[in-house]
Amino acid sequence: MLTAGTLDNRGFSRADMNDALPQLQSHRLRVLLEQVKASNPFYQRKYASLGADPATIDWRCLPFTHKAELIADQSEYPPYGSNLTYEARRYIRLHQTSGTSSGRPLRWLDTAESWDWMLGCWSRLFSFLDLQPTDCFFFPFSFGPFLGFWTAFEAATRLGYRCLAGGGMGSTARLRFLLEHRATIICCTPTYALHLAELAAQEQLDLAGSSVRALVLAGEPGACIDSTRQRLESQWGARVFDHYGLTEVGPTAIECRANPGGMHLLEEDYLAEVLAPQGDRPVAVGEVGELVLTNLGRIGSPLIRYRTGDLVRIDPKPCPCGTPWRRFAGGILGRTDDMIHVRGNNVYPSSLEAVIRRFPEIVEYRIIVDQTGPLTDLAIEIEPTPGADRSLLSEAVARAIRDELLFRVAIRTVDPGSLPRFEMKARRIFRKSADD
Ligand SMILES: [Zn+2]
């Protein structure tokens, strides 16, 4: 059994980190680029026009990789695309994203070595959670082709923790299962954790008094939104830990115990840049920019300077937990493509969520972006708890949004149980356009 103490030794001491890290990163990057140069058709084509050896030039001069390119590549070289460094038989895992904005899932193959690297990433992420030998993980997750928590499950079992799979059962069955088997750590999306808590209240199951002590939440922002976090922590009687990872990139960042409301990046496994959205220049430390990632250990299907579209801000202050790994203050702040422009205001869905989740009488909500007319219109549908005063609630939410975000929005209440519930990433923005 590896304990928190042994896990804390991440290969070199914290005191040495600043000196050792750049060397370690550049060594891993060189190994990656040499392999890619030798046998990865996608990057060979991409780097052909560089006129220089990609392994020897400044890596910041390498071209970006975009998700649209990967999707186009998979259409052109079906079914898995050409971002494959090795021959087909070396790939033992296939996962895919839950769907892209073009509707097509992105498929991703992994070799045993890449998979092992991702399990290692999780071991390092778990070291921030202060795990106890008696911890028992529950994964209320379908274990389908979405990568989700497959790697977390395997990494935790490899570290010696009991791990319970929650595939193939409904939400109520999952609740009874996690209570009966005294799970202590639950891994899911923030939306699903909210849904389970709502259901537990209906079924009169005592979550707050259960053995659950931590929620590891991923897949969407929420865990770092104060009002959502407070609601989850009180409903579950457990500490929330935000986690960030992408199917096509790997497990990347997690919140530390000492400093809630942000996530540390696994610096030894990733090169991370924070650039002006859609631009190519780094923003100053402390400013919001787009996260651009290079994974250093997934050599069979790597991503080099990948534009994630996720917005982050590097915390300029050292973290009280002592790790020098950079920290995304406030977690993932939004996406470069999900900003809503409405009557001269730029609004991120996460700012709306921060206000809406402060009202305990709102169970679920949906943002309607209406682009059918000459001006974009925004409305919010809220689903109140049974018995809540609908008109008072709508007025209070409209007022809170007006006072804090400085614009007016129509609030409509809908019947209890009428808005969709989600197990994986929630889709709470509903766009209507003139083309519909
Ligand atoms: Zn920290």
CSV table of C-alpha atoms and ligand atoms in Angstrom, one decimal:
chain,number,residue,atom,x,y,z
A,1,MET,CA,0.0,0.0,0.0
A,2,LEU,CA,1.4,3.4,-1.0
A,3,THR,CA,0.4,6.0,1.6
A,4,ALA,CA,0.1,9.7,1.2
A,5,GLY,CA,3.7,10.0,2.6
A,6,THR,CA,5.3,7.9,0.0
A,7,LEU,CA,3.2,9.4,-2.8
A,8,ASP,CA,4.3,12.8,-1.8
A,9,ASN,CA,7.8,11.9,-3.1
A,10,ARG,CA,7.2,12.7,-6.7
A,11,GLY,CA,10.6,11.6,-7.9
A,12,PHE,CA,12.5,14.6,-6.6
A,13,SER,CA,12.2,16.8,-3.6
A,14,ARG,CA,10.3,20.0,-3.6
A,15,ALA,CA,13.4,22.0,-2.8
A,16,ASP,CA,15.0,20.7,-6.0
A,17,MET,CA,11.9,21.2,-8.0
A,18,ASN,CA,12.7,24.5,-9.6
A,19,ASP,CA,16.1,23.3,-10.8
A,20,ALA,CA,15.1,19.8,-11.8
A,21,LEU,CA,11.8,20.5,-13.5
A,22,PRO,CA,12.9,22.3,-16.7
A,23,GLN,CA,15.6,19.6,-17.2
A,24,LEU,CA,13.0,16.8,-16.7
A,25,GLN,CA,10.5,18.5,-19.0
A,26,SER,CA,13.0,19.1,-21.7
A,27,HIS,CA,14.3,15.6,-21.6
A,28,ARG,CA,10.8,14.2,-21.9
A,29,LEU,CA,9.9,16.5,-24.7
A,30,ARG,CA,13.1,15.5,-26.6
A,31,VAL,CA,12.2,11.8,-26.3
A,32,LEU,CA,8.6,12.6,-27.5
A,33,LEU,CA,9.7,14.7,-30.5
A,34,GLU,CA,12.3,12.2,-31.6
A,35,GLN,CA,9.6,9.5,-31.7
A,36,VAL,CA,7.1,11.7,-33.4
A,37,LYS,CA,9.6,12.7,-36.0
A,38,ALA,CA,10.5,9.1,-36.7
A,39,SER,CA,7.1,7.6,-37.0
A,40,ASN,CA,4.0,9.7,-36.4
A,41,PRO,CA,2.3,10.6,-39.7
A,42,PHE,CA,0.1,13.3,-38.3
A,43,TYR,CA,3.0,15.3,-36.8
A,44,GLN,CA,5.4,14.4,-39.6
A,45,ARG,CA,3.0,16.2,-42.0
A,46,LYS,CA,2.5,19.0,-39.6
A,47,TYR,CA,6.2,19.6,-39.1
A,48,ALA,CA,7.2,19.1,-42.7
A,49,SER,CA,6.9,22.8,-43.6
A,50,LEU,CA,9.0,23.9,-40.6
A,51,GLY,CA,12.2,23.6,-42.5
A,52,ALA,CA,14.0,22.6,-39.3
A,53,ASP,CA,14.3,19.6,-37.1
A,54,PRO,CA,11.3,19.8,-34.6
A,55,ALA,CA,13.4,18.1,-31.9
A,56,THR,CA,16.1,20.7,-31.9
A,57,ILE,CA,14.3,24.1,-32.4
A,58,ASP,CA,12.6,26.0,-29.6
A,59,TRP,CA,9.4,24.1,-28.8
A,60,ARG,CA,7.5,27.3,-28.5
A,61,CYS,CA,8.0,27.7,-32.3
A,62,LEU,CA,6.2,24.5,-33.1
A,63,PRO,CA,2.7,25.0,-34.6
A,64,PHE,CA,-0.4,24.6,-32.4
A,65,THR,CA,-2.6,21.5,-32.6
A,66,HIS,CA,-6.4,22.2,-32.8
A,67,LYS,CA,-9.3,19.9,-32.1
A,68,ALA,CA,-10.8,20.6,-35.5
A,69,GLU,CA,-7.6,19.3,-37.2
A,70,LEU,CA,-7.9,16.0,-35.2
A,71,ILE,CA,-11.5,15.6,-36.2
A,72,ALA,CA,-10.6,16.3,-39.9
A,73,ASP,CA,-7.7,13.9,-39.6
A,74,GLN,CA,-10.0,11.1,-38.3
A,75,SER,CA,-12.4,11.7,-41.2
A,76,GLU,CA,-9.5,11.6,-43.7
A,77,TYR,CA,-7.8,8.5,-42.2
A,78,PRO,CA,-10.7,6.6,-40.6
A,79,PRO,CA,-11.4,5.3,-38.1
A,80,TYR,CA,-8.6,6.5,-35.8
A,81,GLY,CA,-6.8,9.2,-37.7
A,82,SER,CA,-3.0,9.3,-38.3
A,83,ASN,CA,-1.8,10.7,-34.9
A,84,LEU,CA,-0.4,7.2,-34.1
A,85,THR,CA,3.3,6.9,-33.4
A,86,TYR,CA,3.4,3.1,-33.5
A,87,GLU,CA,2.0,0.2,-35.5
A,88,ALA,CA,-1.7,-0.6,-34.9
A,89,ARG,CA,-1.3,-3.7,-32.8
A,90,ARG,CA,0.5,-1.8,-30.0
A,91,TYR,CA,-2.7,0.0,-29.1
A,92,ILE,CA,-4.7,-1.7,-26.4
A,93,ARG,CA,-7.3,0.9,-25.4
A,94,LEU,CA,-9.9,2.9,-27.3
A,95,HIS,CA,-11.8,5.8,-25.8
A,96,GLN,CA,-13.7,8.6,-27.2
A,97,THR,CA,-15.0,12.0,-26.2
A,98,SER,CA,-18.7,12.6,-25.4
A,99,GLY,CA,-19.1,14.5,-28.7
A,100,THR,CA,-17.6,17.6,-30.2
A,101,SER,CA,-19.3,20.8,-31.3
A,102,SER,CA,-19.5,19.3,-34.8
A,103,GLY,CA,-21.3,16.3,-33.2
A,104,ARG,CA,-18.6,13.7,-34.0
A,105,PRO,CA,-16.8,12.0,-31.1
A,106,LEU,CA,-13.1,12.2,-31.2
A,107,ARG,CA,-11.6,8.7,-30.9
A,108,TRP,CA,-8.4,8.0,-29.0
A,109,LEU,CA,-6.2,5.0,-29.0
A,110,ASP,CA,-3.6,4.3,-26.3
A,111,THR,CA,-0.7,1.9,-26.0
A,112,ALA,CA,0.0,0.1,-22.7
A,113,GLU,CA,2.9,2.6,-22.1
A,114,SER,CA,0.6,5.6,-22.5
A,115,TRP,CA,-2.0,4.0,-20.3
A,116,ASP,CA,0.6,3.4,-17.7
A,117,TRP,CA,1.7,7.0,-17.9
A,118,MET,CA,-1.9,8.2,-17.2
A,119,LEU,CA,-2.2,5.9,-14.2
A,120,GLY,CA,1.0,7.4,-12.9
A,121,CYS,CA,-0.5,10.9,-13.4
A,122,TRP,CA,-3.5,9.8,-11.2
A,123,SER,CA,-1.1,8.5,-8.6
A,124,ARG,CA,0.5,11.9,-8.4
A,125,LEU,CA,-2.9,13.6,-8.4
A,126,PHE,CA,-4.1,11.4,-5.6
A,127,SER,CA,-1.2,12.5,-3.5
A,128,PHE,CA,-3.0,15.8,-3.0
A,129,LEU,CA,-6.0,14.2,-1.4
A,130,ASP,CA,-4.4,12.9,1.7
A,131,LEU,CA,-5.7,9.4,1.1
A,132,GLN,CA,-6.1,7.0,4.0
A,133,PRO,CA,-5.4,3.2,3.8
A,134,THR,CA,-9.1,2.6,4.6
A,135,ASP,CA,-10.4,4.7,1.8
A,136,CYS,CA,-12.9,3.1,-0.5
A,137,PHE,CA,-13.7,4.7,-3.9
A,138,PHE,CA,-17.0,4.6,-5.7
A,139,PHE,CA,-17.4,5.5,-9.3
A,140,PRO,CA,-21.0,6.2,-10.3
A,141,PHE,CA,-20.0,6.1,-13.9
A,142,SER,CA,-21.2,4.0,-16.9
A,143,PHE,CA,-17.7,2.6,-17.8
A,144,GLY,CA,-18.6,3.0,-21.5
A,145,PRO,CA,-16.2,4.3,-24.1
A,146,PHE,CA,-15.9,7.8,-22.5
A,147,LEU,CA,-12.5,7.9,-20.8
A,148,GLY,CA,-14.0,9.6,-17.6
A,149,PHE,CA,-12.8,7.8,-14.6
A,150,TRP,CA,-11.4,4.6,-16.1
A,151,THR,CA,-7.8,5.7,-15.4
A,152,ALA,CA,-8.7,7.0,-11.8
A,153,PHE,CA,-10.3,3.6,-11.1
A,154,GLU,CA,-7.3,1.6,-12.3
A,155,ALA,CA,-4.8,3.9,-10.6
A,156,ALA,CA,-6.5,3.7,-7.2
A,157,THR,CA,-6.8,-0.1,-7.4
A,158,ARG,CA,-3.1,-0.2,-8.3
A,159,LEU,CA,-2.3,1.9,-5.2
A,160,GLY,CA,-4.2,-0.7,-3.1
A,161,TYR,CA,-7.5,1.0,-2.5
A,162,ARG,CA,-10.8,-0.7,-2.7
A,163,CYS,CA,-12.7,0.6,-5.8
A,164,LEU,CA,-16.3,0.0,-6.6
A,165,ALA,CA,-17.7,0.3,-10.1
A,166,GLY,CA,-21.1,1.8,-10.5
A,167,GLY,CA,-21.8,1.0,-14.1
A,168,GLY,CA,-25.1,-0.7,-15.1
A,169,MET,CA,-27.2,0.7,-12.3
A,170,GLY,CA,-29.6,3.6,-11.9
A,171,SER,CA,-29.0,6.5,-9.6
A,172,THR,CA,-31.1,5.3,-6.7
A,173,ALA,CA,-29.3,1.9,-6.8
A,174,ARG,CA,-26.0,3.7,-6.9
A,175,LEU,CA,-26.9,5.7,-3.8
A,176,ARG,CA,-27.9,2.6,-1.9
A,177,PHE,CA,-24.8,0.8,-3.1
A,178,LEU,CA,-22.4,3.5,-1.9
A,179,LEU,CA,-24.1,3.7,1.5
A,180,GLU,CA,-24.1,0.0,1.9
A,181,HIS,CA,-20.5,-0.5,1.0
A,182,ARG,CA,-19.4,2.6,3.0
A,183,ALA,CA,-17.6,4.4,0.2
A,184,THR,CA,-15.5,7.3,1.3
A,185,ILE,CA,-14.5,8.9,-2.0
A,186,ILE,CA,-16.9,9.5,-4.9
A,187,CYS,CA,-15.7,10.4,-8.4
A,188,CYS,CA,-18.2,11.9,-10.8
A,189,THR,CA,-19.2,15.2,-12.4
A,190,PRO,CA,-20.4,18.1,-10.3
A,191,THR,CA,-23.8,17.9,-12.0
A,192,TYR,CA,-24.2,14.3,-11.2
A,193,ALA,CA,-23.1,14.8,-7.5
A,194,LEU,CA,-25.9,17.4,-7.3
A,195,HIS,CA,-28.4,15.0,-8.9
A,196,LEU,CA,-27.5,12.2,-6.5
A,197,ALA,CA,-27.9,14.6,-3.6
A,198,GLU,CA,-31.3,15.7,-4.8
A,199,LEU,CA,-32.4,12.0,-5.2
A,200,ALA,CA,-31.0,11.1,-1.8
A,201,ALA,CA,-33.2,13.8,-0.2
A,202,GLN,CA,-36.3,12.5,-2.1
A,203,GLU,CA,-35.5,8.9,-1.0
A,204,GLN,CA,-34.7,10.1,2.6
A,205,LEU,CA,-31.2,8.6,2.4
A,206,ASP,CA,-28.7,10.3,4.8
A,207,LEU,CA,-25.7,11.3,2.6
A,208,ALA,CA,-24.4,14.0,5.0
A,209,GLY,CA,-24.2,11.4,7.8
A,210,SER,CA,-22.6,8.7,5.5
A,211,SER,CA,-18.9,7.6,5.3
A,212,VAL,CA,-18.3,9.8,2.2
A,213,ARG,CA,-15.6,12.3,3.0
A,214,ALA,CA,-14.5,13.5,-0.4
A,215,LEU,CA,-15.9,14.2,-3.8
A,216,VAL,CA,-13.5,14.2,-6.7
A,217,LEU,CA,-15.3,16.1,-9.4
A,218,ALA,CA,-14.4,16.5,-13.1
A,219,GLY,CA,-15.8,17.0,-16.6
A,220,GLU,CA,-17.1,20.5,-16.2
A,221,PRO,CA,-16.5,23.6,-14.0
A,222,GLY,CA,-18.7,23.6,-10.9
A,223,ALA,CA,-16.4,22.3,-8.1
A,224,CYS,CA,-14.6,25.6,-8.1
A,225,ILE,CA,-17.7,27.8,-8.2
A,226,ASP,CA,-18.2,28.8,-4.6
A,227,SER,CA,-22.0,28.5,-4.4
A,228,THR,CA,-22.0,25.1,-6.2
A,229,ARG,CA,-19.2,23.8,-3.9
A,230,GLN,CA,-20.9,25.0,-0.8
A,231,ARG,CA,-24.1,23.3,-1.8
A,232,LEU,CA,-22.3,20.0,-2.6
A,233,GLU,CA,-20.3,20.1,0.6
A,234,SER,CA,-23.3,20.6,2.8
A,235,GLN,CA,-25.5,18.0,0.9
A,236,TRP,CA,-22.8,15.4,1.1
A,237,GLY,CA,-21.0,16.3,4.3
A,238,ALA,CA,-17.8,15.9,2.4
A,239,ARG,CA,-14.9,17.9,1.0
A,240,VAL,CA,-15.0,18.7,-2.7
A,241,PHE,CA,-11.8,18.4,-4.8
A,242,ASP,CA,-11.9,19.7,-8.4
A,243,HIS,CA,-10.1,17.8,-11.1
A,244,TYR,CA,-9.2,18.6,-14.7
A,245,GLY,CA,-8.4,16.3,-17.5
A,246,LEU,CA,-9.3,15.7,-21.1
A,247,THR,CA,-9.9,12.4,-23.0
A,248,GLU,CA,-7.4,13.3,-25.6
A,249,VAL,CA,-4.8,14.8,-23.3
A,250,GLY,CA,-4.9,12.9,-20.0
A,251,PRO,CA,-5.4,13.6,-16.2
A,252,THR,CA,-3.9,17.0,-15.7
A,253,ALA,CA,-4.7,18.9,-12.5
A,254,ILE,CA,-6.3,18.6,-9.1
A,255,GLU,CA,-7.1,20.8,-6.1
A,256,CYS,CA,-4.9,20.5,-3.0
A,257,ARG,CA,-6.2,20.0,0.5
A,258,ALA,CA,-4.7,23.2,1.9
A,259,ASN,CA,-6.1,25.7,-0.7
A,260,PRO,CA,-9.6,25.1,-2.0
A,261,GLY,CA,-10.8,26.8,-5.1
A,262,GLY,CA,-8.0,26.1,-7.6
A,263,MET,CA,-6.0,23.2,-9.1
A,264,HIS,CA,-2.4,22.3,-9.3
A,265,LEU,CA,-1.0,21.3,-12.7
A,266,LEU,CA,1.1,18.1,-13.0
A,267,GLU,CA,4.2,20.0,-14.2
A,268,GLU,CA,6.4,17.0,-14.6
A,269,ASP,CA,3.9,15.4,-17.0
A,270,TYR,CA,2.8,18.4,-19.0
A,271,LEU,CA,4.2,21.5,-20.6
A,272,ALA,CA,1.5,24.2,-20.1
A,273,GLU,CA,1.2,27.6,-21.6
A,274,VAL,CA,-1.4,30.2,-20.9
A,275,LEU,CA,-1.9,32.3,-24.1
A,276,ALA,CA,-4.1,35.1,-25.2
A,277,PRO,CA,-7.3,33.4,-26.4
A,278,GLN,CA,-6.9,32.6,-30.1
A,279,GLY,CA,-3.6,34.4,-30.0
A,280,ASP,CA,-0.1,33.1,-29.7
A,281,ARG,CA,1.4,35.3,-27.0
A,282,PRO,CA,1.6,34.3,-23.3
A,283,VAL,CA,-0.6,36.4,-21.0
A,284,ALA,CA,1.0,37.9,-17.8
A,285,VAL,CA,0.9,35.7,-14.7
A,286,GLY,CA,-2.4,36.3,-13.0
A,287,GLU,CA,-4.3,37.1,-16.2
A,288,VAL,CA,-6.9,35.0,-17.8
A,289,GLY,CA,-5.7,33.1,-20.9
A,290,GLU,CA,-6.3,29.9,-22.9
A,291,LEU,CA,-4.6,26.7,-21.6
A,292,VAL,CA,-2.3,25.1,-24.2
A,293,LEU,CA,-1.0,21.7,-23.2
A,294,THR,CA,1.7,19.3,-24.4
A,295,ASN,CA,1.5,15.9,-22.7
A,296,LEU,CA,4.9,14.4,-22.2
A,297,GLY,CA,4.1,10.7,-21.6
A,298,ARG,CA,1.4,9.7,-24.1
A,299,ILE,CA,3.8,9.1,-26.9
A,300,GLY,CA,1.7,6.7,-28.9
A,301,SER,CA,-1.0,9.4,-29.5
A,302,PRO,CA,0.5,12.6,-28.3
A,303,LEU,CA,-0.7,16.2,-28.4
A,304,ILE,CA,1.8,18.9,-28.8
A,305,ARG,CA,0.9,22.5,-28.1
A,306,TYR,CA,-2.8,21.6,-28.0
A,307,ARG,CA,-5.3,24.5,-27.8
A,308,THR,CA,-7.7,23.2,-25.1
A,309,GLY,CA,-10.1,26.2,-25.4
A,310,ASP,CA,-10.3,26.2,-21.6
A,311,LEU,CA,-9.6,29.5,-19.8
A,312,VAL,CA,-7.4,29.6,-16.7
A,313,ARG,CA,-5.5,32.1,-14.6
A,314,ILE,CA,-2.2,31.2,-12.9
A,315,ASP,CA,-2.2,32.0,-9.2
A,316,PRO,CA,0.7,34.4,-8.7
A,317,LYS,CA,0.9,33.6,-5.0
A,318,PRO,CA,2.7,30.5,-3.7
A,319,CYS,CA,0.4,27.8,-2.4
A,320,PRO,CA,0.3,27.1,1.3
A,321,CYS,CA,0.5,23.4,0.6
A,322,GLY,CA,4.2,23.9,-0.4
A,323,THR,CA,4.1,22.5,-3.9
A,324,PRO,CA,5.7,24.8,-6.5
A,325,TRP,CA,3.5,23.3,-9.2
A,326,ARG,CA,1.5,26.1,-10.8
A,327,ARG,CA,-2.1,26.5,-9.7
A,328,PHE,CA,-5.1,27.5,-11.8
A,329,ALA,CA,-6.8,30.0,-9.4
A,330,GLY,CA,-10.6,29.4,-9.5
A,331,GLY,CA,-10.2,26.2,-11.6
A,332,ILE,CA,-11.4,26.3,-15.2
A,333,LEU,CA,-13.0,29.7,-15.7
A,334,GLY,CA,-14.8,28.9,-18.9
A,335,ARG,CA,-14.2,28.2,-22.5
A,336,THR,CA,-13.0,30.4,-25.2
A,337,ASP,CA,-16.1,29.4,-27.2
A,338,ASP,CA,-18.8,29.5,-24.6
A,339,MET,CA,-18.9,33.2,-23.9
A,340,ILE,CA,-22.4,34.6,-24.5
A,341,HIS,CA,-22.6,38.1,-26.1
A,342,VAL,CA,-25.8,39.7,-25.1
A,343,ARG,CA,-26.7,43.4,-25.5
A,344,GLY,CA,-23.1,44.7,-25.1
A,345,ASN,CA,-22.3,42.3,-22.2
A,346,ASN,CA,-20.0,39.3,-22.3
A,347,VAL,CA,-21.2,36.7,-20.0
A,348,TYR,CA,-19.7,33.3,-19.1
A,349,PRO,CA,-22.1,30.5,-18.1
A,350,SER,CA,-20.0,29.9,-15.0
A,351,SER,CA,-20.8,33.5,-13.7
A,352,LEU,CA,-24.5,32.7,-14.1
A,353,GLU,CA,-24.1,29.4,-12.4
A,354,ALA,CA,-22.3,31.1,-9.4
A,355,VAL,CA,-25.4,33.3,-8.9
A,356,ILE,CA,-28.1,30.6,-9.6
A,357,ARG,CA,-26.6,28.0,-7.3
A,358,ARG,CA,-26.8,30.3,-4.4
A,359,PHE,CA,-30.5,29.7,-4.3
A,360,PRO,CA,-31.2,26.4,-2.6
A,361,GLU,CA,-34.7,26.4,-4.0
A,362,ILE,CA,-33.4,25.9,-7.5
A,363,VAL,CA,-32.8,22.3,-8.4
A,364,GLU,CA,-31.8,22.6,-12.0
A,365,TYR,CA,-31.6,25.4,-14.6
A,366,ARG,CA,-31.1,26.0,-18.3
A,367,ILE,CA,-29.7,29.0,-20.2
A,368,ILE,CA,-31.6,29.8,-23.4
A,369,VAL,CA,-29.6,31.9,-25.9
A,370,ASP,CA,-32.0,33.1,-28.5
A,371,GLN,CA,-30.3,34.2,-31.7
A,372,THR,CA,-33.3,34.1,-34.0
A,373,GLY,CA,-33.8,37.9,-34.0
A,374,PRO,CA,-31.5,40.8,-34.8
A,375,LEU,CA,-30.2,40.9,-31.2
A,376,THR,CA,-29.2,38.0,-29.0
A,377,ASP,CA,-31.7,37.4,-26.2
A,378,LEU,CA,-31.0,35.5,-23.0
A,379,ALA,CA,-33.5,33.8,-20.7
A,380,ILE,CA,-33.0,31.4,-17.9
A,381,GLU,CA,-35.3,28.6,-17.0
A,382,ILE,CA,-35.2,27.5,-13.4
A,383,GLU,CA,-36.7,24.4,-11.9
A,384,PRO,CA,-37.8,25.2,-8.3
A,385,THR,CA,-38.1,22.6,-5.5
A,386,PRO,CA,-41.8,21.6,-4.9
A,387,GLY,CA,-43.4,24.1,-2.6
A,388,ALA,CA,-41.1,27.1,-3.5
A,389,ASP,CA,-42.8,30.4,-4.2
A,390,ARG,CA,-42.2,30.6,-8.0
A,391,SER,CA,-42.7,34.3,-8.5
A,392,LEU,CA,-40.7,35.4,-5.5
A,393,LEU,CA,-37.9,33.1,-6.5
A,394,SER,CA,-37.8,34.4,-10.2
A,395,GLU,CA,-37.7,38.0,-9.0
A,396,ALA,CA,-34.9,37.3,-6.5
A,397,VAL,CA,-32.8,35.5,-9.2
A,398,ALA,CA,-33.4,38.3,-11.7
A,399,ARG,CA,-32.4,40.9,-9.1
A,400,ALA,CA,-29.2,39.0,-8.1
A,401,ILE,CA,-28.1,38.7,-11.7
A,402,ARG,CA,-28.9,42.4,-12.4
A,403,ASP,CA,-27.0,43.5,-9.2
A,404,GLU,CA,-23.9,41.3,-9.8
A,405,LEU,CA,-23.6,40.9,-13.5
A,406,LEU,CA,-25.2,44.2,-14.5
A,407,PHE,CA,-27.7,43.1,-17.0
A,408,ARG,CA,-31.3,42.1,-17.1
A,409,VAL,CA,-32.4,38.6,-17.9
A,410,ALA,CA,-35.9,37.0,-18.1
A,411,ILE,CA,-36.3,34.2,-15.6
A,412,ARG,CA,-38.9,31.5,-16.3
A,413,THR,CA,-39.9,28.8,-13.8
A,414,VAL,CA,-40.6,25.3,-15.1
A,415,ASP,CA,-42.3,22.4,-13.4
A,416,PRO,CA,-40.4,20.1,-11.0
A,417,GLY,CA,-38.6,17.3,-12.8
A,418,SER,CA,-39.0,18.9,-16.2
A,419,LEU,CA,-35.4,19.9,-17.0
A,420,PRO,CA,-33.0,17.2,-18.1
A,421,ARG,CA,-30.6,15.5,-15.6
A,422,PHE,CA,-27.1,14.5,-16.6
A,423,GLU,CA,-24.7,11.7,-15.6
A,424,MET,CA,-21.7,13.1,-17.5
A,425,LYS,CA,-21.1,16.6,-18.8
A,426,ALA,CA,-24.2,18.7,-18.5
A,427,ARG,CA,-25.6,20.7,-21.4
A,428,ARG,CA,-27.2,23.7,-19.8
A,429,ILE,CA,-26.9,26.1,-22.6
A,430,PHE,CA,-29.5,25.9,-25.3
A,431,ARG,CA,-28.9,28.0,-28.3
A,432,LYS,CA,-31.7,28.9,-30.8
A,433,SER,CA,-30.5,30.4,-34.1
A,434,ALA,CA,-32.3,31.6,-37.2
A,435,ASP,CA,-31.0,28.5,-39.1
A,436,ASP,CA,-32.9,26.1,-36.7
B,1,ZN,ZN,-1.6,23.8,-3.1
